[in-house]
Coordinates of C-alpha atoms in Angstrom, one line a residue:
Chain N
M1 CA 0.0 0.0 0.0
S2 CA 2.0 2.9 -1.2
G3 CA 1.9 5.8 -3.5
I4 CA -0.7 8.3 -4.5
L5 CA -2.9 7.8 -7.6
I6 CA -4.6 10.8 -9.2
I7 CA -7.4 10.4 -11.7
A8 CA -7.4 13.3 -14.1
E9 CA -10.5 14.2 -16.2
Q10 CA -10.9 15.2 -19.8
R11 CA -14.0 16.1 -21.7
R12 CA -14.3 16.3 -25.5
G13 CA -10.5 16.3 -25.8
E14 CA -10.0 19.1 -23.2
L15 CA -8.2 18.4 -19.9
R16 CA -10.3 19.6 -17.0
A17 CA -8.4 22.2 -14.9
P18 CA -9.2 20.8 -11.4
S19 CA -7.3 17.6 -12.4
L20 CA -4.0 19.5 -12.1
E21 CA -4.7 20.9 -8.7
L22 CA -4.7 17.3 -7.4
I23 CA -0.9 17.1 -8.0
T24 CA -0.4 19.9 -5.5
A25 CA -2.8 18.3 -3.0
A26 CA -0.9 15.0 -3.2
Q27 CA 2.5 16.4 -2.2
P28 CA 2.1 16.6 1.6
L29 CA 0.7 13.1 1.6
R30 CA 3.9 11.6 0.3
R31 CA 5.7 9.2 2.6
P32 CA 9.3 8.2 1.9
G33 CA 9.5 6.3 -1.4
D34 CA 5.9 7.3 -2.4
E35 CA 5.3 8.2 -6.0
V36 CA 2.6 10.4 -7.4
S37 CA 1.0 8.9 -10.5
I38 CA -1.6 10.7 -12.6
A39 CA -3.9 8.6 -14.8
I40 CA -5.8 10.1 -17.8
L41 CA -8.4 7.9 -19.5
G42 CA -9.8 8.1 -23.0
K43 CA -9.4 7.0 -26.5
A44 CA -6.3 9.2 -27.1
P45 CA -5.0 10.0 -23.7
E46 CA -1.4 10.7 -25.0
R47 CA -2.5 14.1 -26.2
H48 CA -2.7 15.2 -22.5
V49 CA 0.8 14.0 -21.5
S50 CA 2.5 17.4 -22.0
A51 CA -0.2 19.3 -20.1
L52 CA 0.1 16.8 -17.2
S53 CA 3.9 16.9 -17.1
L54 CA 4.1 19.1 -14.1
A55 CA 6.4 19.3 -11.1
G56 CA 5.2 16.9 -8.4
A57 CA 4.1 14.1 -10.8
D58 CA 6.4 11.1 -11.1
E59 CA 4.4 9.1 -13.6
I60 CA 1.7 9.7 -16.1
I61 CA -0.5 6.7 -16.9
T62 CA -2.2 6.9 -20.3
G63 CA -5.3 4.6 -19.9
H64 CA -6.9 3.5 -23.2
T65 CA -10.7 3.0 -23.0
A66 CA -13.2 2.0 -25.6
A67 CA -15.5 5.0 -24.7
A68 CA -14.2 8.4 -25.7
E69 CA -16.2 10.2 -23.0
F70 CA -17.0 9.7 -19.4
D71 CA -19.1 6.6 -18.7
P72 CA -19.5 5.3 -15.1
D73 CA -18.9 1.6 -16.0
T74 CA -15.8 2.4 -18.0
F75 CA -14.3 4.5 -15.2
E76 CA -15.2 2.0 -12.5
A77 CA -13.6 -0.8 -14.4
A78 CA -10.5 1.2 -15.4
V79 CA -9.8 3.0 -12.1
G80 CA -10.7 -0.2 -10.3
A81 CA -8.1 -2.2 -12.2
L82 CA -5.5 0.5 -11.5
I83 CA -6.2 0.4 -7.8
T84 CA -6.2 -3.3 -7.6
Q85 CA -2.9 -3.5 -9.5
R86 CA -1.1 -0.8 -7.6
R87 CA -2.6 -0.7 -4.2
P88 CA -2.1 3.0 -3.6
D89 CA -2.6 4.6 -0.2
V90 CA -4.6 7.4 -1.5
V91 CA -6.6 8.0 -4.7
L92 CA -7.5 11.6 -5.6
V93 CA -10.2 12.6 -8.0
P94 CA -11.8 16.0 -8.6
H95 CA -15.2 16.6 -6.9
S96 CA -16.9 17.0 -10.2
V97 CA -20.1 16.0 -12.1
D98 CA -18.2 13.1 -13.5
S99 CA -16.8 11.9 -10.2
F100 CA -20.3 12.2 -8.7
G101 CA -21.1 9.5 -11.3
Y102 CA -18.6 6.8 -10.3
A103 CA -16.5 7.5 -7.2
A104 CA -19.0 6.4 -4.6
A105 CA -19.7 3.2 -6.6
L106 CA -15.9 2.4 -6.8
A107 CA -15.6 3.0 -3.1
V108 CA -18.3 0.4 -2.5
K109 CA -17.0 -2.1 -4.9
L110 CA -13.4 -2.1 -3.6
G111 CA -14.2 -1.3 0.0
L112 CA -12.2 1.9 0.0
G113 CA -12.2 4.6 2.6
F114 CA -14.1 7.5 1.0
A115 CA -15.0 11.1 1.4
T116 CA -16.1 13.8 -1.0
D117 CA -16.0 17.6 -1.4
V118 CA -12.7 17.6 0.6
Y119 CA -10.8 20.8 0.8
D120 CA -8.0 19.9 3.1
I121 CA -6.0 16.7 3.7
R122 CA -3.3 15.9 6.1
R123 CA -1.7 13.1 8.0
I124 CA -2.1 13.2 11.7
D125 CA 0.1 10.6 13.5
G126 CA 0.4 8.9 10.1
E127 CA -3.4 8.6 9.7
L128 CA -5.1 10.3 6.8
V129 CA -7.5 13.0 7.9
A130 CA -9.7 14.8 5.4
T131 CA -11.7 18.0 6.1
R132 CA -15.0 18.9 4.4
G133 CA -17.9 21.2 5.0
G134 CA -21.1 20.3 6.9
Y135 CA -24.5 21.8 7.5
G136 CA -24.5 24.0 4.4
Q137 CA -20.7 24.8 4.8
K138 CA -21.4 26.4 8.2
V139 CA -19.1 23.9 10.0
S140 CA -16.0 22.0 9.1
V141 CA -16.0 18.3 9.5
E142 CA -12.8 16.2 10.0
V143 CA -13.2 12.6 8.9
D144 CA -10.8 9.7 9.1
F145 CA -10.9 6.2 7.7
P146 CA -10.2 3.5 10.3
G147 CA -9.0 0.2 9.0
R148 CA -8.9 1.2 5.3
S149 CA -5.7 0.6 3.4
T150 CA -6.8 2.7 0.4
V151 CA -8.7 5.9 0.7
L152 CA -10.5 7.6 -2.2
L153 CA -11.0 11.3 -1.9
A154 CA -12.9 13.7 -4.2
L155 CA -11.3 17.2 -3.8
R156 CA -13.2 20.4 -4.1
G157 CA -12.0 22.6 -7.1
S158 CA -9.8 25.6 -6.4
S159 CA -8.8 24.3 -3.0
F160 CA -5.3 23.8 -4.3
K161 CA -3.3 25.6 -7.0
A162 CA -2.0 23.7 -9.9
P163 CA 1.8 23.4 -10.1
E164 CA 3.4 26.0 -12.4
Q165 CA 6.7 24.3 -13.2
S166 CA 6.8 21.5 -15.8
S167 CA 8.7 18.3 -15.4
A168 CA 9.3 15.1 -17.3
P169 CA 7.4 12.2 -15.6
R170 CA 7.8 8.8 -17.1
V171 CA 4.8 7.6 -19.1
T172 CA 3.2 4.2 -18.6
V173 CA 0.6 2.9 -21.1
F174 CA -2.4 1.1 -19.5
E175 CA -5.0 -0.9 -21.4
A176 CA -8.3 -0.5 -19.6
P177 CA -10.4 -3.7 -19.2
P178 CA -13.2 -4.1 -21.7
V179 CA -16.7 -3.3 -20.3
A180 CA -20.2 -4.0 -21.5
G181 CA -21.3 -0.4 -20.9
R182 CA -24.8 -0.1 -19.7
S183 CA -25.2 3.5 -20.7
Q184 CA -24.1 5.3 -23.8
T185 CA -23.4 9.0 -24.5
R186 CA -25.5 10.1 -27.5
D187 CA -24.6 13.7 -27.7
F188 CA -23.4 16.8 -26.0
I189 CA -25.6 19.9 -26.1
E190 CA -24.4 23.4 -25.4
L191 CA -26.5 25.7 -23.3
P192 CA -28.5 27.8 -25.8
A193 CA -27.7 31.5 -25.5
T194 CA -31.0 33.0 -24.4
D195 CA -29.8 36.6 -24.2
D196 CA -26.6 38.3 -25.3
V197 CA -25.1 38.8 -21.8
D198 CA -21.5 38.0 -21.3
M199 CA -21.1 37.0 -17.7
T200 CA -17.6 35.6 -18.3
G201 CA -16.3 38.9 -19.6
A202 CA -18.1 41.2 -17.2
E203 CA -15.9 43.2 -14.8
F204 CA -18.6 44.4 -12.5
I205 CA -21.4 42.0 -11.6
L206 CA -24.5 42.5 -9.3
T207 CA -25.9 39.0 -8.5
I208 CA -29.2 38.3 -6.9
G209 CA -30.2 35.1 -5.1
R210 CA -33.1 33.5 -3.3
G211 CA -33.2 36.4 -0.8
I212 CA -35.1 38.5 -3.4
G213 CA -38.1 36.5 -2.5
E214 CA -40.3 36.7 -5.6
E215 CA -40.2 37.3 -9.3
A216 CA -41.8 40.8 -9.0
N217 CA -38.7 41.9 -7.2
V218 CA -36.3 41.2 -10.0
A219 CA -37.2 44.4 -11.8
Q220 CA -35.9 46.7 -9.0
F221 CA -32.5 44.9 -9.0
R222 CA -32.3 45.1 -12.8
E223 CA -32.8 48.8 -12.5
L224 CA -30.2 49.0 -9.7
A225 CA -27.7 47.1 -11.9
D226 CA -28.3 49.6 -14.7
A227 CA -28.0 52.5 -12.4
I228 CA -24.6 51.4 -11.0
G229 CA -23.3 50.1 -14.3
A230 CA -23.2 46.4 -13.3
T231 CA -24.1 43.3 -15.2
L232 CA -27.0 41.5 -13.5
G233 CA -26.3 37.9 -12.6
C234 CA -28.1 35.4 -10.5
S235 CA -27.7 32.2 -8.4
R236 CA -29.2 28.9 -9.4
P237 CA -32.7 29.2 -7.8
I238 CA -33.4 32.4 -9.7
A239 CA -32.5 30.8 -13.1
D240 CA -34.3 27.5 -12.2
A241 CA -37.5 29.5 -11.4
G242 CA -37.2 31.2 -14.8
W243 CA -36.9 34.7 -13.3
L244 CA -33.7 35.3 -15.2
P245 CA -32.3 33.4 -18.1
K246 CA -29.8 30.5 -17.4
S247 CA -27.1 32.5 -19.3
R248 CA -27.0 34.9 -16.2
Q249 CA -26.4 32.1 -13.7
V250 CA -23.0 32.3 -12.0
G251 CA -21.7 29.0 -10.6
Q252 CA -20.5 25.5 -11.3
S253 CA -23.3 24.7 -13.8
G254 CA -23.6 28.2 -15.0
K255 CA -21.0 30.8 -15.9
T256 CA -17.7 31.6 -14.2
A257 CA -17.1 35.3 -13.5
S258 CA -13.7 35.1 -15.0
A259 CA -13.0 38.8 -15.8
C260 CA -14.9 40.1 -12.8
K261 CA -13.2 42.5 -10.4
L262 CA -16.1 43.8 -8.3
Y263 CA -18.9 41.3 -7.4
I264 CA -21.8 42.4 -5.3
A265 CA -24.0 39.5 -4.1
M266 CA -27.4 40.4 -2.7
G267 CA -29.5 37.7 -1.0
V268 CA -27.1 35.0 -2.1
S269 CA -26.5 32.4 0.6
G270 CA -23.3 31.2 -1.0
A271 CA -23.8 27.5 -1.9
I272 CA -20.6 25.9 -2.8
Q273 CA -21.6 25.5 -6.4
H274 CA -22.2 29.3 -6.6
L275 CA -18.9 30.1 -4.9
A276 CA -17.1 27.9 -7.5
G277 CA -18.0 30.6 -10.1
M278 CA -17.0 33.7 -8.2
K279 CA -14.9 33.2 -5.1
H280 CA -11.7 34.1 -7.0
V281 CA -13.0 37.7 -7.6
S282 CA -10.7 40.2 -5.8
T283 CA -13.5 42.4 -4.4
I284 CA -16.7 40.6 -3.3
V285 CA -19.3 42.5 -1.3
A286 CA -22.0 40.3 0.2
V287 CA -25.3 41.7 1.4
N288 CA -27.4 39.3 3.3
S289 CA -29.8 39.3 6.3
D290 CA -28.3 36.1 7.6
A291 CA -25.0 36.9 9.4
G292 CA -24.1 33.2 9.1
A293 CA -24.5 32.9 5.3
S294 CA -21.5 31.2 3.7
I295 CA -21.1 34.0 1.2
F296 CA -19.5 36.1 4.0
G297 CA -16.7 33.5 4.1
V298 CA -15.4 34.6 0.6
A299 CA -16.4 38.3 0.8
K300 CA -14.0 41.2 1.3
Y301 CA -16.8 43.4 2.6
G302 CA -20.0 42.2 4.3
I303 CA -23.2 44.0 4.9
V304 CA -25.6 42.2 7.3
G305 CA -28.9 43.8 6.6
D306 CA -32.1 43.9 4.6
I307 CA -31.2 43.7 0.8
F308 CA -34.2 45.7 -0.2
E309 CA -33.3 48.6 2.1
V310 CA -29.7 48.5 1.1
A311 CA -30.6 48.3 -2.6
A312 CA -33.1 51.2 -2.3
E313 CA -30.5 53.4 -0.5
L314 CA -27.8 52.4 -3.1
R315 CA -30.2 53.3 -5.9
R316 CA -30.6 56.7 -4.3
Q317 CA -26.8 57.2 -4.1
F318 CA -26.6 56.8 -7.9
E319 CA -29.6 59.0 -8.7
G320 CA -28.6 61.5 -11.2
D321 CA -25.6 59.5 -12.5
A322 CA -25.7 58.6 -16.1
A323 CA -26.4 54.9 -16.4
Chain C
M1 CA -44.2 -0.3 -12.8
K2 CA -42.6 1.2 -9.8
I3 CA -40.3 4.1 -9.0
L4 CA -38.5 4.2 -5.7
V5 CA -37.5 7.7 -4.5
A6 CA -34.9 7.9 -1.7
V7 CA -35.4 11.0 0.4
K8 CA -33.5 12.5 3.3
Q9 CA -34.5 14.7 6.2
V10 CA -31.8 17.4 6.2
A11 CA -30.9 19.7 9.0
A12 CA -30.0 23.4 8.9
L13 CA -28.3 25.1 11.8
D14 CA -30.1 27.6 14.1
E15 CA -28.5 31.0 14.1
D16 CA -26.7 30.1 17.4
F17 CA -25.8 26.5 17.9
E18 CA -23.6 24.3 20.1
F19 CA -21.7 21.1 19.4
R20 CA -22.5 17.9 21.1
D21 CA -20.3 17.0 24.1
D22 CA -18.2 14.7 22.1
G23 CA -17.6 17.4 19.5
R24 CA -18.4 15.1 16.6
D25 CA -21.7 16.7 15.6
V26 CA -24.0 19.6 16.4
D27 CA -26.3 19.3 19.4
P28 CA -29.6 18.1 17.8
D29 CA -31.5 20.8 19.8
F30 CA -30.1 23.4 17.4
L31 CA -31.1 21.7 14.1
I32 CA -34.0 22.8 11.9
R33 CA -35.3 19.9 9.8
D34 CA -36.9 19.7 6.4
L35 CA -37.1 17.6 3.3
N36 CA -33.8 17.8 1.2
E37 CA -34.4 20.3 -1.6
W38 CA -33.0 18.0 -4.3
D39 CA -35.4 15.2 -3.1
D40 CA -38.4 17.5 -3.7
F41 CA -37.4 17.5 -7.4
S42 CA -36.8 13.7 -7.6
L43 CA -40.1 13.0 -6.0
E44 CA -41.9 15.4 -8.4
E45 CA -40.1 13.7 -11.4
A46 CA -41.4 10.3 -10.2
V47 CA -45.0 11.6 -9.7
K48 CA -44.9 13.2 -13.1
I49 CA -44.0 9.9 -14.7
K50 CA -46.7 8.2 -12.8
E51 CA -49.3 10.8 -13.9
A52 CA -48.3 10.5 -17.6
S53 CA -48.2 6.7 -17.5
A54 CA -50.9 4.5 -19.1
E55 CA -50.0 1.6 -16.9
P56 CA -50.5 1.5 -13.2
T57 CA -47.5 3.1 -11.6
T58 CA -46.5 3.2 -7.9
V59 CA -44.2 5.8 -6.4
V60 CA -42.6 4.7 -3.1
A61 CA -40.7 7.2 -0.9
V62 CA -38.0 5.6 1.3
S63 CA -35.9 7.2 3.9
V64 CA -33.4 6.1 6.5
G65 CA -33.9 7.8 9.9
P66 CA -35.6 7.9 13.3
G67 CA -39.3 8.7 14.0
E68 CA -39.0 12.4 13.3
V69 CA -38.3 11.5 9.6
D70 CA -42.0 10.6 9.3
E71 CA -42.6 14.3 8.8
V72 CA -40.8 14.4 5.5
L73 CA -42.3 11.1 4.4
R74 CA -45.8 12.5 5.0
K75 CA -44.8 15.5 2.9
C76 CA -43.9 13.0 0.1
L77 CA -47.2 11.3 0.5
A78 CA -49.0 14.6 0.3
K79 CA -47.1 15.4 -2.9
G80 CA -48.1 12.3 -4.6
A81 CA -46.1 9.3 -3.3
D82 CA -48.3 6.2 -2.9
R83 CA -46.4 4.6 -0.1
A84 CA -43.7 5.5 2.4
V85 CA -41.1 3.3 4.0
R86 CA -38.8 4.3 6.8
I87 CA -35.9 2.2 8.0
W88 CA -34.3 2.7 11.4
D89 CA -32.5 1.2 14.2
D90 CA -30.3 2.9 16.8
A91 CA -27.4 0.9 15.3
L92 CA -27.6 3.1 12.3
E93 CA -26.3 6.1 14.3
G94 CA -23.0 7.2 12.9
S95 CA -23.7 5.8 9.4
D96 CA -21.9 7.6 6.5
P97 CA -23.4 7.7 2.9
I98 CA -22.0 4.3 2.1
A99 CA -23.7 2.6 5.1
I100 CA -27.0 4.5 4.3
A101 CA -26.6 3.3 0.7
R102 CA -26.3 -0.3 1.8
V103 CA -29.6 0.0 3.6
L104 CA -31.3 1.8 0.7
A105 CA -30.1 -1.0 -1.6
A106 CA -31.5 -3.6 0.6
A107 CA -34.8 -1.8 0.6
A108 CA -34.6 -1.5 -3.2
K109 CA -34.1 -5.2 -3.6
R110 CA -37.3 -5.7 -1.6
E111 CA -39.3 -3.2 -3.6
A112 CA -37.8 -4.1 -7.1
P113 CA -38.5 -0.8 -8.8
D114 CA -37.9 0.0 -12.4
L115 CA -36.1 3.2 -11.5
L116 CA -34.6 4.5 -8.3
F117 CA -34.2 8.3 -7.9
A118 CA -32.1 10.1 -5.3
G119 CA -31.2 13.7 -5.1
V120 CA -27.8 14.7 -6.5
Q121 CA -26.8 15.7 -3.0
S122 CA -28.1 16.7 0.3
S123 CA -28.3 20.4 1.3
D124 CA -26.7 19.7 4.7
Q125 CA -23.8 17.3 4.3
S126 CA -23.4 17.6 0.4
H127 CA -21.8 14.2 -0.1
A128 CA -23.2 13.6 -3.5
A129 CA -22.5 10.0 -2.9
T130 CA -25.5 8.1 -1.5
G131 CA -27.5 7.5 -4.7
I132 CA -24.5 6.2 -6.7
A133 CA -23.3 4.1 -3.9
T134 CA -26.8 2.5 -3.7
A135 CA -26.4 1.6 -7.4
A136 CA -23.1 -0.1 -6.7
F137 CA -24.7 -2.3 -4.0
L138 CA -27.5 -3.2 -6.4
D139 CA -25.1 -3.5 -9.4
W140 CA -27.4 -1.4 -11.4
P141 CA -26.6 1.1 -14.2
H142 CA -26.4 4.6 -12.8
A143 CA -25.9 8.2 -13.7
A144 CA -25.4 11.4 -11.7
V145 CA -26.8 14.9 -12.1
V146 CA -29.8 14.3 -14.4
S147 CA -31.5 17.5 -15.4
Q148 CA -33.9 16.2 -18.0
L149 CA -35.4 12.8 -18.3
T150 CA -37.5 10.9 -20.8
F151 CA -38.9 7.6 -19.7
A152 CA -41.9 5.7 -20.8
P153 CA -43.0 3.2 -18.2
G154 CA -42.2 -0.3 -19.3
A155 CA -39.4 0.8 -21.6
A156 CA -36.1 -1.1 -21.4
T157 CA -34.1 2.1 -21.4
A158 CA -34.4 5.7 -20.3
V159 CA -32.9 8.8 -22.0
F160 CA -31.7 11.7 -20.0
R161 CA -29.4 14.7 -20.0
R162 CA -26.7 15.2 -17.4
E163 CA -25.9 18.8 -16.4
L164 CA -22.1 19.1 -16.7
E165 CA -20.0 22.0 -15.5
G166 CA -20.4 25.3 -17.4
G167 CA -24.0 24.5 -18.5
L168 CA -22.9 21.8 -21.0
L169 CA -25.4 18.9 -21.2
Q170 CA -24.5 15.2 -21.9
E171 CA -27.3 13.1 -23.4
V172 CA -27.2 9.5 -22.4
E173 CA -29.2 6.4 -22.8
I174 CA -29.3 3.9 -19.9
R175 CA -30.6 0.4 -19.3
C176 CA -33.3 0.0 -16.6
P177 CA -33.5 -0.7 -13.8
A178 CA -31.2 2.1 -13.1
V179 CA -30.3 4.6 -10.4
L180 CA -30.5 8.3 -11.4
T181 CA -29.5 11.2 -9.2
I182 CA -31.7 14.2 -9.9
Q183 CA -30.6 17.8 -10.2
L184 CA -32.4 20.9 -9.1
G185 CA -34.5 22.6 -11.8
I186 CA -35.5 19.3 -13.6
N187 CA -39.1 20.3 -13.0
T188 CA -41.2 22.6 -10.8
P189 CA -42.1 20.7 -7.6
R190 CA -45.7 21.1 -6.6
Y191 CA -47.1 22.3 -3.4
A192 CA -49.2 19.9 -1.4
S193 CA -52.8 20.9 -1.2
L194 CA -54.5 21.0 2.2
R195 CA -56.7 18.1 1.2
S196 CA -53.7 15.9 0.3
I197 CA -51.9 16.9 3.5
K198 CA -54.9 15.7 5.4
Q199 CA -55.1 12.5 3.4
A200 CA -51.3 11.9 3.9
A201 CA -51.7 12.2 7.7
A202 CA -54.0 9.2 7.7
K203 CA -51.7 7.0 5.5
P204 CA -49.5 4.4 7.2
I205 CA -45.7 4.6 7.1
E206 CA -44.1 1.2 6.9
V207 CA -41.3 1.0 9.4
L208 CA -38.5 -1.5 9.0
S209 CA -35.2 -2.3 10.7
P210 CA -32.0 -3.2 8.9
A211 CA -32.5 -6.7 10.3
D212 CA -35.8 -6.9 8.5
L213 CA -33.8 -6.3 5.3
G214 CA -31.3 -8.9 6.1
L215 CA -28.5 -6.6 7.3
G216 CA -26.4 -7.3 10.3
A217 CA -24.7 -5.0 12.9
A218 CA -21.5 -4.8 10.9
D219 CA -23.3 -3.5 7.8
V220 CA -24.5 -0.2 9.4
G221 CA -23.3 2.6 11.7
E222 CA -19.6 3.3 11.9
K223 CA -18.7 -0.4 11.2
G224 CA -20.5 -0.3 7.9
S225 CA -19.1 3.1 6.9
A226 CA -16.2 4.2 4.7
S227 CA -15.4 7.2 6.9
R228 CA -15.8 8.4 10.4
V229 CA -16.4 11.9 11.7
R230 CA -13.5 12.8 14.1
R231 CA -14.7 16.3 15.0
M232 CA -16.7 19.3 13.8
F233 CA -15.7 22.8 14.4
V234 CA -16.6 26.3 13.2
P235 CA -14.2 27.3 10.4
D236 CA -12.3 30.5 10.1
K237 CA -15.0 32.6 8.6
G238 CA -12.6 34.5 6.3
H239 CA -12.0 38.1 6.9
A240 CA -14.9 40.0 5.5
E241 CA -14.8 43.6 6.8
L242 CA -18.3 44.2 8.1
I243 CA -19.8 47.5 7.0
E244 CA -21.8 48.7 10.0
G245 CA -24.5 51.2 10.4
G246 CA -28.0 51.5 9.1
A247 CA -28.9 50.9 5.5
T248 CA -28.1 54.5 4.5
A249 CA -24.6 54.4 5.9
Q250 CA -24.0 50.9 4.5
A251 CA -25.2 51.9 1.0
A252 CA -23.1 55.1 1.1
R253 CA -20.0 52.9 1.8
L254 CA -21.0 50.5 -0.9
A255 CA -21.4 53.4 -3.3
A256 CA -17.9 54.6 -2.5
I257 CA -16.5 51.1 -3.2
I258 CA -18.3 51.1 -6.6
R259 CA -17.1 54.6 -7.5
E260 CA -13.6 53.7 -6.5
F261 CA -13.8 50.6 -8.8
K262 CA -15.1 52.7 -11.6
G263 CA -12.4 55.3 -11.1
T264 CA -9.7 52.7 -11.5
T265 CA -11.2 50.9 -14.5
P266 CA -11.0 52.4 -18.0

């Protein structure tokens, strides 16, 4: 039982960025003689070797699978075979939509120690301890894995920084076992553009969340956004309810506020999926009536108060300004 | 034709709360309980399929938890579930998602549904693991984060879309019986009518123990789990500078932050 195995992810030929963060996460877990191996699965995994050749990786495993894209049966068979052959101490995967689809099943089938949405890992007296959030991220939870020789951990994105320096890990070719897949990908569908907003390119975003209460209240925040010159965004519940188009949703399954420098969140509690799309922004101002809302954990400035009162006063501050 | 819907009673924290004496969980006196938000959508999806089906279709809600969980099961009955099953024994205390999944799988074997739905994750502990782990115990095909589903009762396969990161959708065909974890927004969950709430209050909830499902002491609780909680604590909340004062003062400061940003941006 030695070594650390990382399972990288690719989709439609593109390496998924959180995969690289796992190399950094793996380093403090090394024990003398431990190697860090990173496996990439697909029809043509070789194409990702150079992008994966980063400091901290000792080996890249190119795993050839019959399926080009993620499929749970394919991943469980391939990763399962790698774990069985190599008996690593720790297996790291991104906490992602794809790992949601296979990691727990693999943990069951191989009897692995298992935790998801982990954002910190350490060894305490030699034992692996993982930290994750609990009760809507309001508490931290330390978990351990008594009696497990291999532990599978799904790590939250952006918890670790990908290594910047490149290296020349050795490359090992792996033929994944054949599977009789029970599900087949038929197609990928891009989110249709329902309006011409560019959330990704916006530098100043005002986002509204569940705290706005009802659809009739959207209009006043749209006017406020116009008045202060911000692009209006929203969290998931607002888009799901159809109050704003999906193209304005910031978060894991929506848009990432990539170019944003000032982000004002009103009535957004700060679900982890929302934070994934905006927590990197340098100036975040959170306005929420719940002082315990998770959004305050990533904000630079916090206003605990009634969003309608603050919005109305802010609107007044900008009266007379050209929109 | 039968659809089994696994539901969870989740807990939110009171504004002020205390940890249990052993420091491994929050004192239950400070928890506010409700049906997991995701499960509201998976139940609705099952009820919608039932309502559109020409053949008789049964929707069964199943949950693992003590007596207070009856409250969320009654909610499921009021929203259209035909039956409700609750599984509990004190030996289940300390179970992680893997142990819970073992129990749900045993219940699914007994019920033999055509589809099993679970929420993508729970709003309290956010493991995103229980549904897919249940599929592994059953050795059924499975898929996570389903945001659109087409299933004709009696069909050998279902077609669905998974919601991937960045809004991309993956369309997949899967063999049934299968386990699907259901994403928020797949439908619009209904409100229960007063009449249906009253009717649900009179319906029985079937209560089983793990032993009734053929499970032993080593299958549940900490022994049957793949992880164990060591401790819980309040994390460093970050360093948000709180803007104090009334709404007028707060808005004035916020306006200054906005004007400063605009002044430094071309």
